[in-house]
mmCIF file of C-alpha atoms in Angstrom:
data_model
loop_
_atom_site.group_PDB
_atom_site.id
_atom_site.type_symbol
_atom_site.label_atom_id
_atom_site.label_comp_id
_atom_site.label_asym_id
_atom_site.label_seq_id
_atom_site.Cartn_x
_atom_site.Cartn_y
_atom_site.Cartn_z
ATOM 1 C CA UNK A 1 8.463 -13.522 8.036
ATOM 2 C CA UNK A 2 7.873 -10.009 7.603
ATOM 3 C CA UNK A 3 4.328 -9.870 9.213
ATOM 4 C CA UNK A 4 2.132 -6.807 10.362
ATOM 5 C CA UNK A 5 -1.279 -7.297 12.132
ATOM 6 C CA UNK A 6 -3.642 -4.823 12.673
ATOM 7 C CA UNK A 7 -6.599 -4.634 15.652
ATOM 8 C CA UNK A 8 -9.412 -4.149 15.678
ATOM 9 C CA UNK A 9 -10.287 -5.410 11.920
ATOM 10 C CA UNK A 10 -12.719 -3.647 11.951
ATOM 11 C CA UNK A 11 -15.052 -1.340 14.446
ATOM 12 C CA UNK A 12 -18.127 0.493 14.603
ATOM 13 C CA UNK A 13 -18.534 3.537 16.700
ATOM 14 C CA UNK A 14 -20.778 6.404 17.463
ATOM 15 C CA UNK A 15 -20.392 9.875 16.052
ATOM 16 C CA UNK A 16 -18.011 11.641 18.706
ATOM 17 C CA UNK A 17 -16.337 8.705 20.554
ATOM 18 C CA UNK A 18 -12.978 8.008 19.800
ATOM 19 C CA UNK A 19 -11.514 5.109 18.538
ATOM 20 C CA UNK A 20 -7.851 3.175 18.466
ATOM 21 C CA UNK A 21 -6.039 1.142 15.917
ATOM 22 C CA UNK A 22 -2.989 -0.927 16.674
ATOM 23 C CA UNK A 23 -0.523 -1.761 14.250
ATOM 24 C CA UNK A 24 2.198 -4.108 15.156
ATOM 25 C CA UNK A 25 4.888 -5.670 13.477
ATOM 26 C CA UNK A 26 5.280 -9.741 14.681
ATOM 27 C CA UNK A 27 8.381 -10.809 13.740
ATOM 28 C CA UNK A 28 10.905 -7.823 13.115
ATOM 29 C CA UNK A 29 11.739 -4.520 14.210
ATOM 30 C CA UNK A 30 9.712 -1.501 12.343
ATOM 31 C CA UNK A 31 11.731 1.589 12.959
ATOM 32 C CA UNK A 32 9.248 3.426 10.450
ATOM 33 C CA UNK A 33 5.402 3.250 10.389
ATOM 34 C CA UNK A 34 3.018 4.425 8.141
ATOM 35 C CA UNK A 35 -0.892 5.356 8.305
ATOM 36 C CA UNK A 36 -3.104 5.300 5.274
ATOM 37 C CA UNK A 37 -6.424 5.627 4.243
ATOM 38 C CA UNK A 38 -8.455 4.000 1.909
ATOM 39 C CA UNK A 39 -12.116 4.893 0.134
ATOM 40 C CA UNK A 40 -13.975 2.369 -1.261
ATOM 41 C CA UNK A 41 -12.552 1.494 -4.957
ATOM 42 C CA UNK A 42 -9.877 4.031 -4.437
ATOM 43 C CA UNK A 43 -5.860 3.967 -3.915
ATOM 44 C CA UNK A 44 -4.163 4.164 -0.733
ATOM 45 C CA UNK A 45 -3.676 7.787 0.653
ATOM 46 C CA UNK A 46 -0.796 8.026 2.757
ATOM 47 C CA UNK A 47 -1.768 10.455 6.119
ATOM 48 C CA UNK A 48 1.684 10.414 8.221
ATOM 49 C CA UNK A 49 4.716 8.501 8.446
ATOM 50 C CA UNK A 50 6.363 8.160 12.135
ATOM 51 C CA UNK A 51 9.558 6.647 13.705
ATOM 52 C CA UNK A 52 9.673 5.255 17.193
ATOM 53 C CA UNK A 53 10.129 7.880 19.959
ATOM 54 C CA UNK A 54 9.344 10.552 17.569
ATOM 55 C CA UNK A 55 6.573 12.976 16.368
ATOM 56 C CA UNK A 56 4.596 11.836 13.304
ATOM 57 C CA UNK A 57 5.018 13.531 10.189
ATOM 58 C CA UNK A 58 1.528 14.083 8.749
ATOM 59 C CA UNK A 59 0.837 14.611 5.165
ATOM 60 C CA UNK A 60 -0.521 17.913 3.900
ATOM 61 C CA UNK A 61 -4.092 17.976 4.562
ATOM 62 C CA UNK A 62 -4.519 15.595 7.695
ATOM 63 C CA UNK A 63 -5.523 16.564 10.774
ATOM 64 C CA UNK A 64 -2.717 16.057 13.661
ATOM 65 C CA UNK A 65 -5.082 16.571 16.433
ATOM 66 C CA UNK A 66 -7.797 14.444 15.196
ATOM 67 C CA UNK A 67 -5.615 11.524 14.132
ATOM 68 C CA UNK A 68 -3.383 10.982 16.757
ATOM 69 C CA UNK A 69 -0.513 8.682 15.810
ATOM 70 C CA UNK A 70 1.827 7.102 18.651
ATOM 71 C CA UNK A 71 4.798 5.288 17.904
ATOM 72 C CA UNK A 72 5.713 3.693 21.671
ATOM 73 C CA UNK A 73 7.821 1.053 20.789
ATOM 74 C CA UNK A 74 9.581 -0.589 17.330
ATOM 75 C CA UNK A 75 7.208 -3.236 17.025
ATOM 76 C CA UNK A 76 3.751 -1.145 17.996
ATOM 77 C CA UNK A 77 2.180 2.126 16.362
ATOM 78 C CA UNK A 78 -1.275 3.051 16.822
ATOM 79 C CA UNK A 79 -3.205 5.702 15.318
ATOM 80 C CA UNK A 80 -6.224 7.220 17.156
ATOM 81 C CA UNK A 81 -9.351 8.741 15.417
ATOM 82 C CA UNK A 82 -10.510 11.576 18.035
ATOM 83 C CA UNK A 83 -14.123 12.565 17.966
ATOM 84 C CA UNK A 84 -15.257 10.564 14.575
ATOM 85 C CA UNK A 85 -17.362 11.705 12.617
ATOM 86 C CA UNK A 86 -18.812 9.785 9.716
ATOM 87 C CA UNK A 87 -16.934 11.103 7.178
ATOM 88 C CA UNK A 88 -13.658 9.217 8.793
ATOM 89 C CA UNK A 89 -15.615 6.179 7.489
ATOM 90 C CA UNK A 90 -13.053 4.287 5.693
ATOM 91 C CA UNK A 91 -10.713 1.803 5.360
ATOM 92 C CA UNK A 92 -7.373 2.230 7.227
ATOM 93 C CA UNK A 93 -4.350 0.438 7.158
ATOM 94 C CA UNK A 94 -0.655 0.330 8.470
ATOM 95 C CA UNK A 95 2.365 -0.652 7.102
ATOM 96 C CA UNK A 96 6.012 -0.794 8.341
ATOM 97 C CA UNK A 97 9.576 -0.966 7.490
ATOM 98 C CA UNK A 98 12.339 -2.288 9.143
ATOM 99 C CA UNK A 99 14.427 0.425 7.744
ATOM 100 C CA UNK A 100 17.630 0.563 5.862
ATOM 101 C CA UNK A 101 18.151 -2.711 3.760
ATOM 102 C CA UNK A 102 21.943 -2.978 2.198
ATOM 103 C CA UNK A 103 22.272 0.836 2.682
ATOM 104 C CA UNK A 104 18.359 1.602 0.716
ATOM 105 C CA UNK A 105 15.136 1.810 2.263
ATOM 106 C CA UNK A 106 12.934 -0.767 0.128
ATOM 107 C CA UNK A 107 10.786 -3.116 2.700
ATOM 108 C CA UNK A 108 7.207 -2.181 4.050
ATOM 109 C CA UNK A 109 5.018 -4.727 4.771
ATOM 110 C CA UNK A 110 1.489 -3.769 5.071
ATOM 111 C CA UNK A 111 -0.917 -5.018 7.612
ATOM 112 C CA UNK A 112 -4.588 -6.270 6.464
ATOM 113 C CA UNK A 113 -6.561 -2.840 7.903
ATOM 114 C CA UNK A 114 -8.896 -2.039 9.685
ATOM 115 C CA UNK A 115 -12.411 -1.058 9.046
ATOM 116 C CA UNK A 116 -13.671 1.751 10.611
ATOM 117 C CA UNK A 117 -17.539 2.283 10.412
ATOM 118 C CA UNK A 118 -18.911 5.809 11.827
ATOM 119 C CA UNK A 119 -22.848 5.794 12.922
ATOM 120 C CA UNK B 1 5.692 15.114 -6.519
ATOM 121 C CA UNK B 2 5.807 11.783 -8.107
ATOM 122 C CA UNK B 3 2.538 10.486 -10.307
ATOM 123 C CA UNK B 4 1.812 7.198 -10.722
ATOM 124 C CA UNK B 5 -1.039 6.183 -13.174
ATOM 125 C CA UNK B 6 -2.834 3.169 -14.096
ATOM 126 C CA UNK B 7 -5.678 1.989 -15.879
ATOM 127 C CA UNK B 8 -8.580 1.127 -13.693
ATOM 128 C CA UNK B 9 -10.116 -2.245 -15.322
ATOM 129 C CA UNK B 10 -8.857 -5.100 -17.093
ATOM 130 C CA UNK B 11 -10.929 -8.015 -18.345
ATOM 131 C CA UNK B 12 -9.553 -11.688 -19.193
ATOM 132 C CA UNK B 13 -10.493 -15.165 -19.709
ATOM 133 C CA UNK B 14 -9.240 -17.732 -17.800
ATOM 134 C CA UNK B 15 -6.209 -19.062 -19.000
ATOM 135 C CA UNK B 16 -5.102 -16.101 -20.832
ATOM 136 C CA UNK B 17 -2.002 -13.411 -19.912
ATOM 137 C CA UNK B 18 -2.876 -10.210 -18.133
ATOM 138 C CA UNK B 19 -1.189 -7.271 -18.617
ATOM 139 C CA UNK B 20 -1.526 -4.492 -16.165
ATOM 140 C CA UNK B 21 0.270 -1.443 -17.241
ATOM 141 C CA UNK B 22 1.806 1.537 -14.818
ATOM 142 C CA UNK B 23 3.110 4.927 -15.676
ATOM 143 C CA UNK B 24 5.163 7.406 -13.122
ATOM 144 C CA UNK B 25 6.682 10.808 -13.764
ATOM 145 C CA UNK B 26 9.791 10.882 -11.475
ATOM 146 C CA UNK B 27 13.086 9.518 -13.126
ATOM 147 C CA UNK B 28 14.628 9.129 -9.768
ATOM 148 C CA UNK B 29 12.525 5.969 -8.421
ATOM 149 C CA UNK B 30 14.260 3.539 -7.203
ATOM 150 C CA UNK B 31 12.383 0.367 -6.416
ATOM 151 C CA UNK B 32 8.969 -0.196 -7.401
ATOM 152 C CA UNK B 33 6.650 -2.876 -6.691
ATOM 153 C CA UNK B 34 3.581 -4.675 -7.597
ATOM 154 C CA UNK B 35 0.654 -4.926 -5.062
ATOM 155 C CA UNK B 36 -2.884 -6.962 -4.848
ATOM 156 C CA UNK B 37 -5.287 -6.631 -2.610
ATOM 157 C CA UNK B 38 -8.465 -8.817 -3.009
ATOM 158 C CA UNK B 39 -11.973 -7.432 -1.521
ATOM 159 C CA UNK B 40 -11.873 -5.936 2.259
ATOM 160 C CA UNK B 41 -8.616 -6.889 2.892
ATOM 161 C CA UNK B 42 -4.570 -5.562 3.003
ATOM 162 C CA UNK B 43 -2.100 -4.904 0.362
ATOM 163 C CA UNK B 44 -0.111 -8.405 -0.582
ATOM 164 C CA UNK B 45 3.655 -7.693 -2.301
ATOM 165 C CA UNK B 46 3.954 -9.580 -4.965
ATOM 166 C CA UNK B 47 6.714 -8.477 -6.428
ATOM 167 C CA UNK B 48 8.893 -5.314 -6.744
ATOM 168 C CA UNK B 49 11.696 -4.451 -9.166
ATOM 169 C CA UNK B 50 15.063 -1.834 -8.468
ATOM 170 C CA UNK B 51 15.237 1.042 -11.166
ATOM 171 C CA UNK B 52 18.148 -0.854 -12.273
ATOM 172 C CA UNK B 53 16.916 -4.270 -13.815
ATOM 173 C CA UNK B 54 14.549 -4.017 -16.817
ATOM 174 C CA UNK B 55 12.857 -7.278 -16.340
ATOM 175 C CA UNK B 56 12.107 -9.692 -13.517
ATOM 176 C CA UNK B 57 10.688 -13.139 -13.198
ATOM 177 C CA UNK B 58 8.840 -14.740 -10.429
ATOM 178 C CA UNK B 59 6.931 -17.662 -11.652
ATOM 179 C CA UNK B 60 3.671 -16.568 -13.407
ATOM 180 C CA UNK B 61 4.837 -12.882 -12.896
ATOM 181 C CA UNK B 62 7.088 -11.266 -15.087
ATOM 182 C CA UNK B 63 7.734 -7.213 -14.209
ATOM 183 C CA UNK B 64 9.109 -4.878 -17.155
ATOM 184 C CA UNK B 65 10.496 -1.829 -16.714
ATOM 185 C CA UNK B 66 10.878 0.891 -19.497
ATOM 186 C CA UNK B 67 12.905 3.456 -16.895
ATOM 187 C CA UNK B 68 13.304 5.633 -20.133
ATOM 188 C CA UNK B 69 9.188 5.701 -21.041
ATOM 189 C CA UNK B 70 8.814 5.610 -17.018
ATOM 190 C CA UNK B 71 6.450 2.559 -17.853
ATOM 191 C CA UNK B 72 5.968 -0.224 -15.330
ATOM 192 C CA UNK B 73 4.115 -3.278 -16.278
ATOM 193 C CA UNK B 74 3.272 -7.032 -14.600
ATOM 194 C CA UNK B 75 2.278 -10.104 -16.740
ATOM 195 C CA UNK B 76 0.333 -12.767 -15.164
ATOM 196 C CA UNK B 77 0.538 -16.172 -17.316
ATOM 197 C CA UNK B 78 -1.792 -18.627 -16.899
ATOM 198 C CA UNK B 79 -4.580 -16.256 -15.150
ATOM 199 C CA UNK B 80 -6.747 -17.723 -12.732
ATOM 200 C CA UNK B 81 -10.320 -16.641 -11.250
ATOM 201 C CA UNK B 82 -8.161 -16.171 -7.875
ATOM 202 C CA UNK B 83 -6.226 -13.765 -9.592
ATOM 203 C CA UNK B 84 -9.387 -11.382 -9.664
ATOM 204 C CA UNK B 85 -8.571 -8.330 -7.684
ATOM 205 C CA UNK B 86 -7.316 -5.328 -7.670
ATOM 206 C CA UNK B 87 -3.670 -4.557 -8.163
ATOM 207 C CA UNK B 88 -1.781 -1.212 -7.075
ATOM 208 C CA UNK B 89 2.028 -0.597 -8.514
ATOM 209 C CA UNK B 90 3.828 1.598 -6.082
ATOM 210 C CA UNK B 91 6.960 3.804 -6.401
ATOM 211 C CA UNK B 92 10.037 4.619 -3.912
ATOM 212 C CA UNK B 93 11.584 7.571 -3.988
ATOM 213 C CA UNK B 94 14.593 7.943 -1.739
ATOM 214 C CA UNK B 95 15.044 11.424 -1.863
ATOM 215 C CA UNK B 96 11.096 11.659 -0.452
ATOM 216 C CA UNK B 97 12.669 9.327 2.936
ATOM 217 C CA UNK B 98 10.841 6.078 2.767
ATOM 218 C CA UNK B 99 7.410 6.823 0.895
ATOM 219 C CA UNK B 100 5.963 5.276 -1.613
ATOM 220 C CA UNK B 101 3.403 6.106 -4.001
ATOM 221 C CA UNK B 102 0.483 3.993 -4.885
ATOM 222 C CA UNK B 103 -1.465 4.171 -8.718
ATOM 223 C CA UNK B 104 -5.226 4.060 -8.321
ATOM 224 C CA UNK B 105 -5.226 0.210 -9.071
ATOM 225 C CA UNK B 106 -6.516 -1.591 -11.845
ATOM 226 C CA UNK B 107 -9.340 -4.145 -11.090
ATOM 227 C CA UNK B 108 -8.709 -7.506 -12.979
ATOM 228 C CA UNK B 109 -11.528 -9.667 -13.463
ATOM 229 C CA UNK B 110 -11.047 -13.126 -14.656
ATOM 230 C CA UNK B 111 -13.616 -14.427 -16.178
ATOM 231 C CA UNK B 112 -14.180 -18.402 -16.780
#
C-alpha cells in the first residue's frame, strides 16, 4: 500500500514551453502534497506544500507564477513549470500524506520523480 | 528552522556494518526517518523512529536515537553491494504542519 506515481518520468522540452507533472496517490487518500526539487548529488529542497481545494503554500524563494501547483482532487496534484528555462533542469519529485495518523502527522510517501530536461 | 546534517560519503566492504550518522538542531522533532534513494530514482522509507523510542529494529536496520545529543544514526548489518546508494535522514516537526527536513545524504558505497 501506500503508493505514489509520478508522470511523465521524465521529459525534455524546449526553452519557453511549459511543461506538467502529475503526482497521484494509488491506493489512499493524500489530503497533503508536497513538491520538491532535486540537483544532481544534492538533498531534496522542498518548494510548496498544498491541500486539496486549496492554494499552495510555496517556500521562500520559489516562484508561484512559474511553478504552478494544482491540487484538484485527494488522490491527484500536479505541478506545472511555466516558460522553462534551463536552469529548472532538475530532478522533481512529489510526495503525499494521508494526513493525521493516531492524532500526528507522520506518513508521506514519495513518488519516484520526474526528470525534467530543459534544451 | 530545523538543521539536519550528515556526512556525505561512507565506504565499506561487503559484509561489514555501516554506520550512517545524522545530526539536527530542533529538540522538538517528533518522528524521524531513514531514506534511500539509489541512482535516478525516488526516495524509499526504510525506516523512521518517534522522538520517544531510543532504538529501533527492523531486520538488518537498527535506528538510534540520542534525543539529548540530537544524534540520529542507522546500522546496516550484513552490507550488501545493493545497499550502495545514497541515504537521506529526515525530520518532522509538528509545530512546522507536516514538513520534513531532509540532510544532504550520505553516499554509501559497498565495495566487494
Amino acid at each position: 500500500g501506500a503508493v505514489v506515481s509520478q508522470h511523465p518520468s521524465w521529459v525534455i522540452c524546449k526553452s519557453g514551453t511549459s511543461v506538467k507533472i502529475e503526482c497521484r496517490s494509488l491506493d489512499f487518500q493524500a489530503t497533503t502534497m508536497f513538491w520538491y526539487r532535486q540537483f544532481p548529488k544534492q538533498s531534496l529542497m522542498l518548494m510548496a506544500t498544498s491541500n486539496e481545494g486549496s492554494k499552495a503554500t510555496y517556500e521562500q524563494g520559489v516562484e508561484k507564477d512559474k511553478f504552478l501547483i494544482n491540487h484538484a482532487s485527494l488522490t491527484l496534484s500536479t505541478l506545472t513549470v511555466t516558460s522553462a528555462h534551463p536552469e529548472d533542469s532538475s530532478f522533481y519529485i512529489c510526495s503525499a500524506s494521508p494526513g493525521l495518523a493516531g492524532g500526528i502527522k507522520y506518513e508521506q510517501y514519495f513518488g519516484p520523480g520526474t526528470r525534467l530536461t530543459v534544451t | 528552522g530545523e538543521d539536519v546534517e550528515q556526512s556525505l560519503f561512507l565506504s565499506v566492504r561487503e559484509g561489514d556494518s555501516s554506520v550512517i550518522n545524522c545530526t539536527y538542531t530542533d529538540s522538538s522533532s517528533t518522528y524521524l526517518y531513514w531514506y534511500k534513494q539509489e541512482p535516478g530514482a525516488g526516495l524509499q522509507l526504510l525506516t523512521y523512529i518517534f522522538s520517544n523510542m531510543d532504538m529501533k529494529q527492523d531486520q538488518r536496520l537498527t535506528v538510534l536515537l540520542n534525543k539529548k545529543d540530537k544524534h540520529l544514526s542507522l546500522r546496516i548489518a550484513d552490507t550488501q553491494t545493493g545497499d550502495s546508494a545514497i541515504y537521506f535522514c529526515a525530520v518532522l516537526n509538528n509545530n512546522a504542519g507536516n514538513m520534513l527536513t531532509f540532510g544532504g545524504g550520505t553516499r554509501l558505497m559497498v565495495k566487494p
